[in-house]
PDB file of C-alpha atoms in Angstrom:
ATOM      1  CA  MET A   1    -113.165  61.312 135.436  1.00 34.00           C
ATOM      2  CA  VAL A   2    -113.394  64.377 132.959  1.00 39.00           C
ATOM      3  CA  VAL A   3    -115.435  63.654 129.907  1.00 35.00           C
ATOM      4  CA  ALA A   4    -115.634  67.268 126.343  1.00 40.00           C
ATOM      5  CA  LEU A   5    -114.697  66.467 122.915  1.00 39.00           C
ATOM      6  CA  VAL A   6    -111.064  68.132 122.174  1.00 45.00           C
ATOM      7  CA  GLY A   7    -111.232  69.096 118.556  1.00 47.00           C
ATOM      8  CA  CYS A   8    -108.891  71.235 116.620  1.00 44.00           C
ATOM      9  CA  ASP A   9    -109.894  73.711 113.785  1.00 40.00           C
ATOM     10  CA  GLY A  10    -108.184  73.661 110.231  1.00 39.00           C
ATOM     11  CA  LEU A  11    -105.332  76.078 110.946  1.00 41.00           C
ATOM     12  CA  SER A  12    -104.429  74.644 114.134  1.00 54.00           C
ATOM     13  CA  SER A  13    -103.296  71.292 115.990  1.00 80.00           C
ATOM     14  CA  GLU A  14    -104.009  72.851 119.341  1.00 87.00           C
ATOM     15  CA  PRO A  15    -107.032  71.822 121.690  1.00 92.00           C
ATOM     16  CA  THR A  16    -110.163  73.574 121.037  1.00 94.00           C
ATOM     17  CA  TYR A  17    -112.737  73.800 124.345  1.00 94.00           C
ATOM     18  CA  SER A  18    -116.009  75.059 123.169  1.00 92.00           C
ATOM     19  CA  GLY A  19    -119.230  75.031 125.287  1.00 91.00           C
ATOM     20  CA  LEU A  20    -117.435  75.487 127.946  1.00 93.00           C
ATOM     21  CA  SER A  21    -118.496  76.789 131.664  1.00 91.00           C
ATOM     22  CA  ILE A  22    -116.222  78.210 133.988  1.00 92.00           C
ATOM     23  CA  GLU A  23    -116.337  77.700 137.852  1.00 92.00           C
ATOM     24  CA  ALA A  24    -113.985  79.625 140.428  1.00 93.00           C
ATOM     25  CA  PHE A  25    -112.831  78.535 144.025  1.00 94.00           C
ATOM     26  CA  ASN A  26    -111.695  81.603 146.012  1.00 96.00           C
ATOM     27  CA  TYR A  27    -109.538  80.543 148.967  1.00 97.00           C
ATOM     28  CA  THR A  28    -108.374  83.881 149.580  1.00 97.00           C
ATOM     29  CA  PRO A  29    -109.276  86.133 152.614  1.00 97.00           C
ATOM     30  CA  TYR A  30    -110.611  88.746 150.134  1.00 97.00           C
ATOM     31  CA  ASN A  31    -113.657  88.915 148.020  1.00 96.00           C
ATOM     32  CA  LEU A  32    -112.836  87.860 144.534  1.00 96.00           C
ATOM     33  CA  SER A  33    -114.548  90.373 142.074  1.00 94.00           C
ATOM     34  CA  ARG A  34    -113.961  89.357 138.912  1.00 93.00           C
ATOM     35  CA  PHE A  35    -111.461  87.298 136.841  1.00 95.00           C
ATOM     36  CA  VAL A  36    -110.813  86.969 133.123  1.00 97.00           C
ATOM     37  CA  ILE A  37    -108.690  83.683 131.260  1.00 97.00           C
ATOM     38  CA  THR A  38    -107.680  84.650 128.013  1.00 98.00           C
ATOM     39  CA  ASP A  39    -106.050  81.940 125.442  1.00 97.00           C
ATOM     40  CA  LYS A  40    -103.085  83.105 122.907  1.00 96.00           C
ATOM     41  CA  TYR A  41    -105.789  83.581 120.086  1.00 96.00           C
ATOM     42  CA  GLY A  42    -107.591  86.779 122.103  1.00 97.00           C
ATOM     43  CA  ASN A  43    -110.461  84.137 123.061  1.00 97.00           C
ATOM     44  CA  GLN A  44    -111.776  85.476 126.408  1.00 97.00           C
ATOM     45  CA  ALA A  45    -114.044  83.355 129.483  1.00 95.00           C
ATOM     46  CA  SER A  46    -114.808  85.363 132.878  1.00 93.00           C
ATOM     47  CA  GLY A  47    -116.591  85.166 135.759  1.00 89.00           C
ATOM     48  CA  GLY A  48    -116.673  86.326 139.685  1.00 82.00           C
ATOM     49  CA  GLY A  49    -119.860  88.082 141.322  1.00 82.00           C
ATOM     50  CA  ASP A  50    -118.022  88.826 144.366  1.00 89.00           C
ATOM     51  CA  LEU A  51    -117.265  85.479 145.568  1.00 93.00           C
ATOM     52  CA  MET A  52    -116.711  85.564 149.177  1.00 94.00           C
ATOM     53  CA  PRO A  53    -113.809  83.419 150.671  1.00 95.00           C
ATOM     54  CA  GLY A  54    -114.390  79.888 150.547  1.00 91.00           C
ATOM     55  CA  SER A  55    -117.306  80.545 148.142  1.00 88.00           C
ATOM     56  CA  GLY A  56    -117.400  79.700 144.407  1.00 77.00           C
ATOM     57  CA  ALA A  57    -118.555  75.856 144.292  1.00 69.00           C
ATOM     58  CA  GLY A  58    -121.454  75.462 142.485  1.00 62.00           C
ATOM     59  CA  ARG A  59    -121.557  78.757 140.516  1.00 72.00           C
ATOM     60  CA  LEU A  60    -120.905  78.410 136.841  1.00 80.00           C
ATOM     61  CA  SER A  61    -120.556  80.790 134.041  1.00 85.00           C
ATOM     62  CA  CYS A  62    -121.291  79.737 130.538  1.00 84.00           C
ATOM     63  CA  CYS A  63    -121.015  79.224 127.336  1.00 88.00           C
ATOM     64  CA  TYR A  64    -117.136  79.608 126.139  1.00 93.00           C
ATOM     65  CA  GLN A  65    -114.472  78.703 123.613  1.00 95.00           C
ATOM     66  CA  LEU A  66    -110.810  78.586 124.686  1.00 96.00           C
ATOM     67  CA  GLN A  67    -108.073  76.972 122.620  1.00 96.00           C
ATOM     68  CA  GLY A  68    -104.380  76.052 123.080  1.00 96.00           C
ATOM     69  CA  THR A  69    -102.360  75.102 125.827  1.00 96.00           C
ATOM     70  CA  GLU A  70    -101.334  78.330 127.278  1.00 97.00           C
ATOM     71  CA  PHE A  71    -103.265  80.851 129.468  1.00 98.00           C
ATOM     72  CA  SER A  72    -103.125  84.163 131.507  1.00 98.00           C
ATOM     73  CA  VAL A  73    -105.353  85.050 134.355  1.00 98.00           C
ATOM     74  CA  GLU A  74    -106.382  88.329 135.254  1.00 98.00           C
ATOM     75  CA  TRP A  75    -108.278  88.929 138.490  1.00 97.00           C
ATOM     76  CA  LYS A  76    -109.372  91.934 141.107  1.00 97.00           C
ATOM     77  CA  MET A  77    -110.351  91.049 144.570  1.00 97.00           C
ATOM     78  CA  TYR A  78    -110.827  93.355 147.563  1.00 96.00           C
ATOM     79  CA  ASP A  79    -110.747  93.664 151.721  1.00 96.00           C
ATOM     80  CA  ALA A  80    -114.457  93.266 152.673  1.00 95.00           C
ATOM     81  CA  ASP A  81    -113.186  94.472 156.067  1.00 94.00           C
ATOM     82  CA  VAL A  82    -111.598  97.577 154.758  1.00 94.00           C
ATOM     83  CA  ALA A  83    -114.650  98.462 152.500  1.00 92.00           C
ATOM     84  CA  SER A  84    -117.071  97.901 154.887  1.00 91.00           C
ATOM     85  CA  LYS A  85    -115.683 100.814 157.006  1.00 88.00           C
ATOM     86  CA  ASP A  86    -116.815 103.253 154.570  1.00 89.00           C
ATOM     87  CA  LEU A  87    -119.742 102.559 152.304  1.00 86.00           C
ATOM     88  CA  TYR A  88    -119.548 105.010 150.374  1.00 88.00           C
ATOM     89  CA  LYS A  89    -116.041 105.536 149.531  1.00 90.00           C
ATOM     90  CA  PRO A  90    -114.766 103.679 146.241  1.00 92.00           C
ATOM     91  CA  ILE A  91    -113.713  99.908 147.120  1.00 93.00           C
ATOM     92  CA  GLN A  92    -109.728  99.513 146.749  1.00 94.00           C
ATOM     93  CA  TYR A  93    -109.310  96.438 144.360  1.00 95.00           C
ATOM     94  CA  ILE A  94    -106.160  94.393 144.494  1.00 96.00           C
ATOM     95  CA  SER A  95    -105.394  93.031 140.670  1.00 97.00           C
ATOM     96  CA  PHE A  96    -103.242  90.418 140.039  1.00 98.00           C
ATOM     97  CA  LYS A  97    -102.409  88.129 136.748  1.00 98.00           C
ATOM     98  CA  GLU A  98    -100.577  84.753 136.289  1.00 97.00           C
ATOM     99  CA  ASP A  99     -99.781  82.504 133.583  1.00 98.00           C
ATOM    100  CA  ILE A 100    -100.800  79.017 133.186  1.00 97.00           C
ATOM    101  CA  HIS A 101    -100.361  76.149 131.734  1.00 96.00           C
ATOM    102  CA  LEU A 102    -103.159  73.237 130.476  1.00 94.00           C
ATOM    103  CA  PRO A 103    -101.994  70.288 129.121  1.00 94.00           C
ATOM    104  CA  PRO A 104    -104.577  68.856 125.798  1.00 93.00           C
ATOM    105  CA  THR A 105    -107.141  67.076 127.484  1.00 91.00           C
ATOM    106  CA  LYS A 106    -109.717  65.190 126.086  1.00 88.00           C
ATOM    107  CA  LEU A 107    -113.175  65.855 127.465  1.00 86.00           C
ATOM    108  CA  GLU A 108    -116.759  64.601 126.637  1.00 80.00           C
ATOM    109  CA  GLY A 109    -120.149  65.973 127.227  1.00 76.00           C
ATOM    110  CA  ASN A 110    -122.616  68.906 127.043  1.00 74.00           C
ATOM    111  CA  ALA A 111    -122.571  72.473 127.992  1.00 68.00           C
ATOM    112  CA  GLY A 112    -122.479  72.536 131.828  1.00 70.00           C
ATOM    113  CA  THR A 113    -120.484  69.306 132.276  1.00 81.00           C
ATOM    114  CA  ARG A 114    -117.322  70.458 130.282  1.00 88.00           C
ATOM    115  CA  ILE A 115    -116.061  72.468 133.231  1.00 91.00           C
ATOM    116  CA  LEU A 116    -112.792  74.451 133.575  1.00 94.00           C
ATOM    117  CA  GLY A 117    -112.090  75.087 137.580  1.00 93.00           C
ATOM    118  CA  LEU A 118    -109.960  77.852 138.537  1.00 95.00           C
ATOM    119  CA  HIS A 119    -108.699  77.714 142.473  1.00 96.00           C
ATOM    120  CA  PHE A 120    -107.410  80.824 143.892  1.00 97.00           C
ATOM    121  CA  TYR A 121    -105.296  80.004 146.404  1.00 98.00           C
ATOM    122  CA  PRO A 122    -103.960  83.086 149.297  1.00 97.00           C
ATOM    123  CA  ASP A 123    -100.532  83.244 147.914  1.00 96.00           C
ATOM    124  CA  ALA A 124    -102.388  84.586 144.923  1.00 95.00           C
ATOM    125  CA  HIS A 125    -101.425  81.499 142.138  1.00 95.00           C
ATOM    126  CA  VAL A 126    -104.103  79.775 140.730  1.00 97.00           C
ATOM    127  CA  GLU A 127    -104.854  75.982 139.765  1.00 96.00           C
ATOM    128  CA  PRO A 128    -106.777  75.122 136.408  1.00 96.00           C
ATOM    129  CA  GLU A 129    -108.704  72.118 136.763  1.00 93.00           C
ATOM    130  CA  PHE A 130    -110.823  70.104 134.232  1.00 92.00           C
ATOM    131  CA  ARG A 131    -114.151  68.722 135.692  1.00 86.00           C
ATOM    132  CA  SER A 132    -117.376  67.336 134.800  1.00 82.00           C
ATOM    133  CA  ASP A 133    -119.039  67.845 137.709  1.00 77.00           C
ATOM    134  CA  LEU A 134    -119.811  71.234 139.964  1.00 73.00           C
ATOM    135  CA  GLY A 135    -117.841  69.075 142.866  1.00 71.00           C
ATOM    136  CA  ALA A 136    -116.548  70.679 146.338  1.00 75.00           C
ATOM    137  CA  SER A 137    -113.973  72.826 146.883  1.00 88.00           C
ATOM    138  CA  ARG A 138    -110.552  71.851 148.415  1.00 94.00           C
ATOM    139  CA  ILE A 139    -110.637  74.300 151.425  1.00 96.00           C
ATOM    140  CA  SER A 140    -114.271  74.928 153.386  1.00 96.00           C
ATOM    141  CA  TYR A 141    -114.152  78.043 155.153  1.00 97.00           C
ATOM    142  CA  ARG A 142    -117.634  77.832 156.020  1.00 96.00           C
ATOM    143  CA  THR A 143    -116.783  74.238 157.128  1.00 97.00           C
ATOM    144  CA  VAL A 144    -114.274  75.516 159.651  1.00 98.00           C
ATOM    145  CA  HIS A 145    -116.093  78.682 160.906  1.00 98.00           C
ATOM    146  CA  ARG A 146    -119.531  76.532 161.713  1.00 97.00           C
ATOM    147  CA  THR A 147    -117.486  74.052 163.649  1.00 97.00           C
ATOM    148  CA  LEU A 148    -116.023  76.882 165.832  1.00 97.00           C
ATOM    149  CA  LEU A 149    -118.982  78.082 166.449  1.00 96.00           C
ATOM    150  CA  GLU A 150    -120.711  75.165 167.402  1.00 96.00           C
ATOM    151  CA  GLN A 151    -117.557  73.774 169.668  1.00 95.00           C
ATOM    152  CA  TYR A 152    -116.360  76.904 170.701  1.00 94.00           C
ATOM    153  CA  GLY A 153    -119.237  79.557 170.834  1.00 91.00           C
ATOM    154  CA  LYS A 154    -118.866  83.105 172.382  1.00 91.00           C
ATOM    155  CA  LYS A 155    -115.273  82.141 173.129  1.00 94.00           C
ATOM    156  CA  ILE A 156    -113.874  82.993 169.802  1.00 92.00           C
ATOM    157  CA  ASP A 157    -115.696  86.851 170.219  1.00 92.00           C
ATOM    158  CA  PRO A 158    -115.904  87.280 174.120  1.00 90.00           C
ATOM    159  CA  ALA A 159    -116.470  90.364 173.674  1.00 88.00           C
ATOM    160  CA  GLY A 160    -119.035  90.699 170.790  1.00 88.00           C
ATOM    161  CA  LYS A 161    -117.205  93.545 169.079  1.00 90.00           C
ATOM    162  CA  LEU A 162    -117.723  91.451 165.660  1.00 92.00           C
ATOM    163  CA  ASN A 163    -120.539  91.126 163.795  1.00 93.00           C
ATOM    164  CA  GLU A 164    -121.243  87.610 161.892  1.00 94.00           C
ATOM    165  CA  ALA A 165    -119.533  88.415 158.390  1.00 95.00           C
ATOM    166  CA  GLU A 166    -116.510  89.634 160.240  1.00 96.00           C
ATOM    167  CA  LEU A 167    -116.210  86.936 162.423  1.00 97.00           C
ATOM    168  CA  PHE A 168    -116.077  84.630 159.081  1.00 97.00           C
ATOM    169  CA  ARG A 169    -113.861  86.735 157.430  1.00 97.00           C
ATOM    170  CA  ARG A 170    -111.225  86.516 160.607  1.00 97.00           C
ATOM    171  CA  THR A 171    -111.789  82.693 160.706  1.00 98.00           C
ATOM    172  CA  ALA A 172    -110.986  82.874 156.776  1.00 98.00           C
ATOM    173  CA  ARG A 173    -107.579  85.036 157.317  1.00 98.00           C
ATOM    174  CA  ILE A 174    -106.435  83.024 159.993  1.00 98.00           C
ATOM    175  CA  ALA A 175    -107.030  79.905 157.857  1.00 98.00           C
ATOM    176  CA  SER A 176    -105.692  80.959 154.627  1.00 98.00           C
ATOM    177  CA  GLU A 177    -102.547  81.746 156.793  1.00 98.00           C
ATOM    178  CA  ALA A 178    -102.229  77.913 157.518  1.00 98.00           C
ATOM    179  CA  TRP A 179    -102.351  77.146 153.904  1.00 98.00           C
ATOM    180  CA  LYS A 180     -99.476  79.444 153.440  1.00 98.00           C
ATOM    181  CA  LYS A 181     -97.526  78.198 155.941  1.00 98.00           C
ATOM    182  CA  TYR A 182     -98.364  74.529 156.197  1.00 98.00           C
ATOM    183  CA  ARG A 183    -100.687  74.058 153.080  1.00 98.00           C
ATOM    184  CA  LEU A 184    -103.410  72.552 155.517  1.00 98.00           C
ATOM    185  CA  THR A 185    -106.326  72.050 153.931  1.00 97.00           C
ATOM    186  CA  ASP A 186    -108.364  69.630 155.932  1.00 98.00           C
ATOM    187  CA  SER A 187    -111.577  71.137 157.786  1.00 98.00           C
ATOM    188  CA  GLU A 188    -110.237  70.039 161.333  1.00 98.00           C
ATOM    189  CA  ASP A 189    -107.209  70.710 160.823  1.00 99.00           C
ATOM    190  CA  LEU A 190    -107.839  73.981 159.958  1.00 99.00           C
ATOM    191  CA  VAL A 191    -110.338  74.286 163.073  1.00 98.00           C
ATOM    192  CA  GLN A 192    -107.558  73.564 165.430  1.00 98.00           C
ATOM    193  CA  PHE A 193    -104.930  75.972 163.993  1.00 99.00           C
ATOM    194  CA  VAL A 194    -107.677  78.920 164.434  1.00 98.00           C
ATOM    195  CA  ARG A 195    -108.852  77.677 167.659  1.00 98.00           C
ATOM    196  CA  PHE A 196    -105.167  77.901 169.101  1.00 98.00           C
ATOM    197  CA  TYR A 197    -104.162  81.172 167.621  1.00 98.00           C
ATOM    198  CA  LEU A 198    -107.954  82.969 168.947  1.00 97.00           C
ATOM    199  CA  LEU A 199    -108.091  81.166 171.993  1.00 97.00           C
ATOM    200  CA  VAL A 200    -104.464  79.662 173.168  1.00 98.00           C
ATOM    201  CA  ASN A 201    -101.830  82.041 171.479  1.00 97.00           C
ATOM    202  CA  PRO A 202    -101.255  83.322 168.078  1.00 97.00           C
ATOM    203  CA  GLY A 203     -97.595  82.491 168.208  1.00 97.00           C
ATOM    204  CA  PHE A 204     -98.839  78.767 168.991  1.00 98.00           C
ATOM    205  CA  ASP A 205     -96.899  77.347 166.013  1.00 97.00           C
ATOM    206  CA  ARG A 206     -93.377  78.241 166.774  1.00 97.00           C
ATOM    207  CA  PHE A 207     -94.078  75.938 170.317  1.00 97.00           C
ATOM    208  CA  PRO A 208     -91.432  73.402 169.875  1.00 97.00           C
ATOM    209  CA  GLN A 209     -93.716  70.739 170.641  1.00 97.00           C
ATOM    210  CA  VAL A 210     -96.403  72.131 167.857  1.00 98.00           C
ATOM    211  CA  GLN A 211     -93.456  72.166 165.246  1.00 98.00           C
ATOM    212  CA  GLU A 212     -92.817  68.432 166.096  1.00 98.00           C
ATOM    213  CA  ILE A 213     -96.325  67.671 165.256  1.00 98.00           C
ATOM    214  CA  LEU A 214     -96.266  70.123 162.180  1.00 98.00           C
ATOM    215  CA  LYS A 215     -93.481  68.129 161.001  1.00 98.00           C
ATOM    216  CA  ASP A 216     -95.193  64.633 161.675  1.00 98.00           C
ATOM    217  CA  THR A 217     -98.025  65.467 160.433  1.00 98.00           C
ATOM    218  CA  LYS A 218     -97.353  66.993 156.728  1.00 97.00           C
ATOM    219  CA  GLY A 219     -99.104  65.983 154.303  1.00 95.00           C
ATOM    220  CA  LYS A 220    -101.315  63.366 156.348  1.00 97.00           C
ATOM    221  CA  SER A 221    -104.703  65.512 155.963  1.00 96.00           C
ATOM    222  CA  GLY A 222    -106.782  65.467 159.471  1.00 97.00           C
ATOM    223  CA  ASP A 223    -103.892  64.111 161.582  1.00 98.00           C
ATOM    224  CA  PHE A 224    -102.739  67.469 162.749  1.00 98.00           C
ATOM    225  CA  GLY A 225    -106.013  68.401 164.363  1.00 98.00           C
ATOM    226  CA  ARG A 226    -106.347  65.194 165.977  1.00 98.00           C
ATOM    227  CA  GLU A 227    -103.124  65.996 167.301  1.00 98.00           C
ATOM    228  CA  MET A 228    -103.836  69.558 168.396  1.00 98.00           C
ATOM    229  CA  LYS A 229    -107.403  68.452 169.492  1.00 97.00           C
ATOM    230  CA  ASN A 230    -105.721  65.799 172.076  1.00 97.00           C
ATOM    231  CA  LEU A 231    -102.754  67.994 173.469  1.00 97.00           C
ATOM    232  CA  PRO A 232    -102.868  67.398 177.560  1.00 97.00           C
ATOM    233  CA  GLU A 233    -104.175  70.333 178.985  1.00 96.00           C
ATOM    234  CA  ALA A 234    -100.539  70.540 180.622  1.00 97.00           C
ATOM    235  CA  ALA A 235     -99.240  71.362 176.847  1.00 97.00           C
ATOM    236  CA  VAL A 236    -102.079  73.589 176.069  1.00 97.00           C
ATOM    237  CA  ASP A 237    -101.242  75.764 179.417  1.00 97.00           C
ATOM    238  CA  GLN A 238     -97.345  75.559 178.198  1.00 97.00           C
ATOM    239  CA  ILE A 239     -98.308  77.014 175.042  1.00 98.00           C
ATOM    240  CA  LYS A 240    -100.576  80.125 176.125  1.00 96.00           C
ATOM    241  CA  THR A 241     -97.386  81.351 177.990  1.00 95.00           C
ATOM    242  CA  PHE A 242     -94.728  80.791 175.237  1.00 94.00           C
ATOM    243  CA  SER A 243     -93.732  83.828 173.225  1.00 88.00           C
ATOM    244  CA  VAL A 244     -92.317  83.856 169.749  1.00 72.00           C
ATOM    245  CA  SER A 245     -88.956  84.956 171.415  1.00 66.00           C
ATOM    246  CA  GLY A 246     -89.014  81.447 173.157  1.00 48.00           C
ATOM    247  CA  LYS A 247     -89.337  83.211 176.709  1.00 47.00           C
ATOM    248  CA  GLU A 248     -92.484  82.396 178.440  1.00 44.00           C
ATOM    249  CA  GLN A 249     -95.713  85.380 178.698  1.00 46.00           C
ATOM    250  CA  GLN A 250     -96.886  86.459 181.917  1.00 36.00           C
ATOM    251  CA  PRO A 251    -100.377  85.264 182.297  1.00 33.00           C
TER     252      PRO A 251
END
């Protein structure tokens, strides 16, 4: 339950949120450099600070006042894999802008508990959410990556060509595609998606049996991961030789 008192100024009946903290959640595969939310009166709140994929929970910027129900969000991101290739080259930022709506919300509490969370998704849309605690993110790429390392170890990079940061960003990139294509958010669902992409076949999700699993488990958090983890070895072997064209690949 969200708790800050919504006030009104003398000239407007629209809600005014004062002492507001801003928290961003970055679910994209890119680094979130900076974001600014602006109301129609010109009031702004901002944050960022080079948030890696999957990060942001627990990091607040304070204290702001915003008014009304209609806002615009502008943000900049960059691909750390590209930027890290030449540290002396200017970073190539990608800019985004989206309008968002927040219905009038009654809040109570003090600065630090009146929080506007902004969830940045891989398809470049933002979902706002009032909250009263720091809370957890909706997608945890760090949990996904840690589980992959624990369960599959060097198999996810047998040649050892990627450093730790590059391995993590690759996990986030593949997991973000799982969200874009199938709206997967559960960590075990994402672990199995990344596992099959890396270790079995990058086109595994086009395999008929996997398509059926995706259909049957849609909207059921954790079920996709459980079904994929329990696939018989014979089915996994078939997926290994499956091609998107429907023909089997030669091993």
